[in-house]
Amino acid sequence: MILFQEVFKKYADGTEALRDVNLEIKPKEFVFVVGSSGAGKTTLLRLVVREEVPTSGKVFVDGDDIAALKDKDIPELRRKVGYIFQDYKLLAGRNAFDNVAFSLEVVGKSDDEINRIVPKYLEMVGLLNKIKSFPYQLSGGERQRLAIARALVHEPKIILADESTGMIDPSSTWEIVKLLDKVNSWGTTVVMATHDFNVVNLLKKRVVEINDGEVVRDEKSGLYEPRHSKTSSLV
Amino acid sequence: MHKIVKNALLNAKKGRWFTLACVVVMSFSFFLLSIFITVGAVSYNLLRYLETRAQITVFFKDSTSEQEILLEKDQLEKDPNILEARYTSKDTALQNYISEHKDEPLLLESLTKDIFPASLDIRARDLAYLPQVEKKYKENTLVEEVVFYKDVVNSFKQFSNIIVYGGLALVVLLLLTSTITVLLTIGSSIYVKNEEISVMRLVGASNWYIRGPFLLQGVLYGTVAAVISEVVLTVLVSFLGNDIAVLFKGIDVIKINWLYLVVVFFIQILFGAFLGLLASWGALRRYLKI
């Protein structure tokens, strides 16, 4: 599903975000990407949606070399991948329904389709009763669930969650993780970058640890317990 | 498609003061452009008119007899390069003057035909032949004075060139200002919607869905400005057309009709839309990275 081959990423200011990353994530996998801030987790995820291109090496998503994609093909790639952010990136001026509908609007779905699909996903994330609420009227956990509903409406093959529990309380965190686990059980590949060792340790899924841009650990059913000193200081 | 139109209208509405500034500056530019195009057309018609009038007038000395003048006329008419040679006797010149100034008795007091010279108005088939005619009559001892209208035409040509080219330079400057105003307005719309745009990109909006409303916004400004400018021009022409015609004493210099206005209207709309599109495209290249 996702394949990194000898990927290096160096930014214009000289920062080496990723170094010689080789990684394969198979369909239906649930993978935690752990590592300290600045380790390269976000760059890794941004490469998957072609927000960045590798300086060298190749990144394949669902069989496509992302660097070789033409501009007109990038939106199609992004519809296959749902992206969830730490800061939600909800539109403040739109209510819950409209935030989710927005995802469908931009890909040209009709109003009838939107009216049919959106409530289904809001129900799935437990927000049907908040359908008319604006983001500022929702708690952190509810905002993140709304962001998940927005990411799910395209029925993506992959969900990328970038520190998606970083700004919410422990009980909401657990709800989010259960939700992502449920989505994974339906066959969606989930890649979650996180600092939250409780979540990683409870789920016992595959863990990929990145340090200074390099993959230093890749365990099929791992725990947070970092090998690298920078990551261990977070525990 | 209707979402793109709706978003373009929303963008324009959200930045209403910028929208107003754009439309006013563009309308003013287009209006001045129309005015200078019209002035150019009038000048062209006036020049054509002047060129078809007597191109050389030869005034004869009082001592020259009518027979001598008519002999000159005959010779000219035999010349294949000469289109026309028209004789005006002293009597006719006096009558012409009287009929032109019949309402001004002071000018007509103690007038006699002796103060008006007899003359020949000469027109050549080709303007290039006129200098030869001028030279020939300047050396003729029967002749008092030769007036070559080339100088009049040239002076007018220079004058009209200054107006038309000066005006067009002003219009180019204004069009540049319009383009920059639209560019900055679209830029500000992009800035305001920055967050929305970043979400659009990540949820897989097509490039056209993101760019379309901004491109359309510029087209909208240009089109509305062209319509406003054309309406003002049409109203002006309707009210002032007759007065302008009177100004030129019946010379057919202003051939503005409704067909002309319709054609100018569509050309201006296309031009306005194109200019708006160009400015929006510049703004997208400058401010929107997809």
PDB file of C-alpha atoms in Angstrom, chain B residues 125-272:
ATOM      1  CA  ARG B 125      -5.714  62.445 -58.112  1.00  0.00           C
ATOM      2  CA  ASP B 126      -2.630  61.708 -56.032  1.00  0.00           C
ATOM      3  CA  LEU B 127      -1.528  63.957 -53.169  1.00  0.00           C
ATOM      4  CA  ALA B 128       2.097  63.352 -54.167  1.00  0.00           C
ATOM      5  CA  TYR B 129       1.558  65.412 -57.349  1.00  0.00           C
ATOM      6  CA  LEU B 130       0.575  68.544 -55.434  1.00  0.00           C
ATOM      7  CA  PRO B 131       4.093  69.871 -54.664  1.00  0.00           C
ATOM      8  CA  GLN B 132       4.714  70.132 -58.433  1.00  0.00           C
ATOM      9  CA  VAL B 133       1.503  72.124 -58.882  1.00  0.00           C
ATOM     10  CA  GLU B 134       2.464  74.363 -55.972  1.00  0.00           C
ATOM     11  CA  LYS B 135       5.948  74.985 -57.468  1.00  0.00           C
ATOM     12  CA  LYS B 136       4.529  75.715 -60.904  1.00  0.00           C
ATOM     13  CA  TYR B 137       2.145  78.406 -59.646  1.00  0.00           C
ATOM     14  CA  LYS B 138       4.590  79.966 -57.203  1.00  0.00           C
ATOM     15  CA  GLU B 139       6.783  80.756 -60.211  1.00  0.00           C
ATOM     16  CA  ASN B 140       3.825  82.056 -62.236  1.00  0.00           C
ATOM     17  CA  THR B 141       3.830  85.882 -62.551  1.00  0.00           C
ATOM     18  CA  LEU B 142       0.016  85.988 -62.763  1.00  0.00           C
ATOM     19  CA  VAL B 143      -0.280  84.518 -59.304  1.00  0.00           C
ATOM     20  CA  GLU B 144      -0.528  86.487 -56.050  1.00  0.00           C
ATOM     21  CA  GLU B 145      -0.432  83.591 -53.556  1.00  0.00           C
ATOM     22  CA  VAL B 146      -0.572  79.793 -53.417  1.00  0.00           C
ATOM     23  CA  VAL B 147      -2.166  78.135 -50.353  1.00  0.00           C
ATOM     24  CA  PHE B 148      -1.188  74.518 -50.011  1.00  0.00           C
ATOM     25  CA  TYR B 149      -3.543  72.764 -47.580  1.00  0.00           C
ATOM     26  CA  LYS B 150      -0.982  70.076 -46.892  1.00  0.00           C
ATOM     27  CA  ASP B 151       0.297  72.280 -44.068  1.00  0.00           C
ATOM     28  CA  VAL B 152      -3.162  72.559 -42.553  1.00  0.00           C
ATOM     29  CA  VAL B 153      -3.674  68.817 -42.794  1.00  0.00           C
ATOM     30  CA  ASN B 154      -0.226  68.126 -41.341  1.00  0.00           C
ATOM     31  CA  SER B 155      -0.780  70.487 -38.438  1.00  0.00           C
ATOM     32  CA  PHE B 156      -4.093  68.814 -37.679  1.00  0.00           C
ATOM     33  CA  LYS B 157      -2.494  65.401 -38.019  1.00  0.00           C
ATOM     34  CA  GLN B 158       0.187  66.345 -35.493  1.00  0.00           C
ATOM     35  CA  PHE B 159      -2.382  67.786 -33.121  1.00  0.00           C
ATOM     36  CA  SER B 160      -4.617  64.735 -33.326  1.00  0.00           C
ATOM     37  CA  ASN B 161      -1.623  62.408 -32.894  1.00  0.00           C
ATOM     38  CA  ILE B 162      -0.685  64.169 -29.680  1.00  0.00           C
ATOM     39  CA  ILE B 163      -4.227  63.761 -28.354  1.00  0.00           C
ATOM     40  CA  VAL B 164      -4.657  60.152 -29.466  1.00  0.00           C
ATOM     41  CA  TYR B 165      -1.192  58.850 -28.502  1.00  0.00           C
ATOM     42  CA  GLY B 166      -1.085  60.879 -25.274  1.00  0.00           C
ATOM     43  CA  GLY B 167      -4.526  59.544 -24.421  1.00  0.00           C
ATOM     44  CA  LEU B 168      -3.565  55.989 -25.227  1.00  0.00           C
ATOM     45  CA  ALA B 169      -0.460  56.304 -23.019  1.00  0.00           C
ATOM     46  CA  LEU B 170      -2.738  57.431 -20.197  1.00  0.00           C
ATOM     47  CA  VAL B 171      -5.074  54.503 -20.876  1.00  0.00           C
ATOM     48  CA  VAL B 172      -2.173  52.015 -20.842  1.00  0.00           C
ATOM     49  CA  LEU B 173      -1.129  53.431 -17.472  1.00  0.00           C
ATOM     50  CA  LEU B 174      -4.677  53.080 -16.169  1.00  0.00           C
ATOM     51  CA  LEU B 175      -5.003  49.542 -17.510  1.00  0.00           C
ATOM     52  CA  LEU B 176      -1.785  48.678 -15.729  1.00  0.00           C
ATOM     53  CA  THR B 177      -3.197  50.166 -12.529  1.00  0.00           C
ATOM     54  CA  SER B 178      -6.399  48.148 -13.065  1.00  0.00           C
ATOM     55  CA  THR B 179      -4.431  44.943 -13.525  1.00  0.00           C
ATOM     56  CA  ILE B 180      -2.414  45.549 -10.367  1.00  0.00           C
ATOM     57  CA  THR B 181      -5.584  46.386  -8.411  1.00  0.00           C
ATOM     58  CA  VAL B 182      -7.257  43.143  -9.528  1.00  0.00           C
ATOM     59  CA  LEU B 183      -4.069  41.206  -8.813  1.00  0.00           C
ATOM     60  CA  LEU B 184      -3.886  42.549  -5.255  1.00  0.00           C
ATOM     61  CA  THR B 185      -7.610  42.006  -4.697  1.00  0.00           C
ATOM     62  CA  ILE B 186      -7.458  38.394  -5.791  1.00  0.00           C
ATOM     63  CA  GLY B 187      -4.272  38.053  -3.722  1.00  0.00           C
ATOM     64  CA  SER B 188      -6.121  39.273  -0.649  1.00  0.00           C
ATOM     65  CA  SER B 189      -9.017  36.872  -1.371  1.00  0.00           C
ATOM     66  CA  ILE B 190      -6.511  34.023  -1.544  1.00  0.00           C
ATOM     67  CA  TYR B 191      -4.927  35.161   1.714  1.00  0.00           C
ATOM     68  CA  VAL B 192      -8.301  35.322   3.487  1.00  0.00           C
ATOM     69  CA  LYS B 193      -9.167  31.806   2.290  1.00  0.00           C
ATOM     70  CA  ASN B 194      -5.735  30.375   2.956  1.00  0.00           C
ATOM     71  CA  GLU B 195      -6.959  27.933   5.597  1.00  0.00           C
ATOM     72  CA  GLU B 196      -9.857  26.776   3.453  1.00  0.00           C
ATOM     73  CA  ILE B 197      -7.533  26.307   0.494  1.00  0.00           C
ATOM     74  CA  SER B 198      -5.145  24.148   2.520  1.00  0.00           C
ATOM     75  CA  VAL B 199      -8.086  21.952   3.603  1.00  0.00           C
ATOM     76  CA  MET B 200      -9.367  21.803   0.018  1.00  0.00           C
ATOM     77  CA  ARG B 201      -6.010  20.555  -1.184  1.00  0.00           C
ATOM     78  CA  LEU B 202      -5.801  17.868   1.452  1.00  0.00           C
ATOM     79  CA  VAL B 203      -9.297  16.541   0.872  1.00  0.00           C
ATOM     80  CA  GLY B 204      -8.547  16.176  -2.822  1.00  0.00           C
ATOM     81  CA  ALA B 205     -10.165  19.207  -4.448  1.00  0.00           C
ATOM     82  CA  SER B 206      -9.236  19.489  -8.092  1.00  0.00           C
ATOM     83  CA  ASN B 207      -6.929  22.328  -9.099  1.00  0.00           C
ATOM     84  CA  TRP B 208      -9.773  23.833 -11.141  1.00  0.00           C
ATOM     85  CA  TYR B 209     -12.081  23.756  -8.111  1.00  0.00           C
ATOM     86  CA  ILE B 210      -9.509  25.719  -6.109  1.00  0.00           C
ATOM     87  CA  ARG B 211      -8.382  28.097  -8.854  1.00  0.00           C
ATOM     88  CA  GLY B 212     -11.678  28.497 -10.730  1.00  0.00           C
ATOM     89  CA  PRO B 213     -13.432  30.904  -8.339  1.00  0.00           C
ATOM     90  CA  PHE B 214     -10.426  33.245  -8.255  1.00  0.00           C
ATOM     91  CA  LEU B 215     -10.088  33.255 -12.040  1.00  0.00           C
ATOM     92  CA  LEU B 216     -13.806  33.859 -12.376  1.00  0.00           C
ATOM     93  CA  GLN B 217     -13.625  36.658  -9.806  1.00  0.00           C
ATOM     94  CA  GLY B 218     -11.227  38.608 -12.062  1.00  0.00           C
ATOM     95  CA  VAL B 219     -13.371  37.909 -15.129  1.00  0.00           C
ATOM     96  CA  LEU B 220     -16.383  39.168 -13.204  1.00  0.00           C
ATOM     97  CA  TYR B 221     -14.656  42.447 -12.262  1.00  0.00           C
ATOM     98  CA  GLY B 222     -13.561  43.051 -15.858  1.00  0.00           C
ATOM     99  CA  THR B 223     -16.992  42.269 -17.280  1.00  0.00           C
ATOM    100  CA  VAL B 224     -18.910  44.437 -14.807  1.00  0.00           C
ATOM    101  CA  ALA B 225     -16.460  47.312 -15.380  1.00  0.00           C
ATOM    102  CA  ALA B 226     -16.861  46.997 -19.169  1.00  0.00           C
ATOM    103  CA  VAL B 227     -20.660  47.071 -18.852  1.00  0.00           C
ATOM    104  CA  ILE B 228     -20.553  50.170 -16.619  1.00  0.00           C
ATOM    105  CA  SER B 229     -18.150  51.960 -18.960  1.00  0.00           C
ATOM    106  CA  GLU B 230     -20.264  51.121 -21.991  1.00  0.00           C
ATOM    107  CA  VAL B 231     -23.492  52.268 -20.338  1.00  0.00           C
ATOM    108  CA  VAL B 232     -21.888  55.627 -19.440  1.00  0.00           C
ATOM    109  CA  LEU B 233     -20.530  55.972 -23.003  1.00  0.00           C
ATOM    110  CA  THR B 234     -23.916  55.161 -24.543  1.00  0.00           C
ATOM    111  CA  VAL B 235     -25.679  57.688 -22.324  1.00  0.00           C
ATOM    112  CA  LEU B 236     -23.084  60.352 -23.179  1.00  0.00           C
ATOM    113  CA  VAL B 237     -23.314  59.706 -26.909  1.00  0.00           C
ATOM    114  CA  SER B 238     -27.125  59.814 -26.774  1.00  0.00           C
ATOM    115  CA  PHE B 239     -27.093  63.185 -25.054  1.00  0.00           C
ATOM    116  CA  LEU B 240     -24.055  64.822 -26.671  1.00  0.00           C
ATOM    117  CA  GLY B 241     -23.967  63.216 -30.139  1.00  0.00           C
ATOM    118  CA  ASN B 242     -25.952  66.033 -31.797  1.00  0.00           C
ATOM    119  CA  ASP B 243     -23.938  68.754 -30.067  1.00  0.00           C
ATOM    120  CA  ILE B 244     -20.698  67.194 -31.276  1.00  0.00           C
ATOM    121  CA  ALA B 245     -22.064  67.037 -34.826  1.00  0.00           C
ATOM    122  CA  VAL B 246     -23.000  70.756 -34.639  1.00  0.00           C
ATOM    123  CA  LEU B 247     -19.470  71.531 -33.474  1.00  0.00           C
ATOM    124  CA  PHE B 248     -18.101  70.286 -36.776  1.00  0.00           C
ATOM    125  CA  LYS B 249     -20.647  72.266 -38.853  1.00  0.00           C
ATOM    126  CA  GLY B 250     -22.136  69.332 -40.674  1.00  0.00           C
ATOM    127  CA  ILE B 251     -18.849  67.572 -41.436  1.00  0.00           C
ATOM    128  CA  ASP B 252     -19.552  63.863 -41.171  1.00  0.00           C
ATOM    129  CA  VAL B 253     -16.885  63.199 -38.526  1.00  0.00           C
ATOM    130  CA  ILE B 254     -18.891  61.236 -36.044  1.00  0.00           C
ATOM    131  CA  LYS B 255     -20.393  58.099 -37.471  1.00  0.00           C
ATOM    132  CA  ILE B 256     -21.517  56.613 -34.170  1.00  0.00           C
ATOM    133  CA  ASN B 257     -24.601  54.495 -34.497  1.00  0.00           C
ATOM    134  CA  TRP B 258     -26.213  51.777 -32.409  1.00  0.00           C
ATOM    135  CA  LEU B 259     -24.453  48.987 -34.283  1.00  0.00           C
ATOM    136  CA  TYR B 260     -21.131  50.668 -33.499  1.00  0.00           C
ATOM    137  CA  LEU B 261     -22.064  50.818 -29.802  1.00  0.00           C
ATOM    138  CA  VAL B 262     -23.112  47.147 -29.748  1.00  0.00           C
ATOM    139  CA  VAL B 263     -19.855  46.079 -31.399  1.00  0.00           C
ATOM    140  CA  VAL B 264     -17.798  48.231 -28.990  1.00  0.00           C
ATOM    141  CA  PHE B 265     -19.868  46.809 -26.126  1.00  0.00           C
ATOM    142  CA  PHE B 266     -18.980  43.191 -26.945  1.00  0.00           C
ATOM    143  CA  ILE B 267     -15.352  44.013 -27.681  1.00  0.00           C
ATOM    144  CA  GLN B 268     -15.093  45.801 -24.349  1.00  0.00           C
ATOM    145  CA  ILE B 269     -16.699  42.934 -22.441  1.00  0.00           C
ATOM    146  CA  LEU B 270     -14.288  40.484 -24.036  1.00  0.00           C
ATOM    147  CA  PHE B 271     -11.377  42.796 -23.340  1.00  0.00           C
ATOM    148  CA  GLY B 272     -12.534  43.378 -19.748  1.00  0.00           C
TER     149      GLY B 272
END
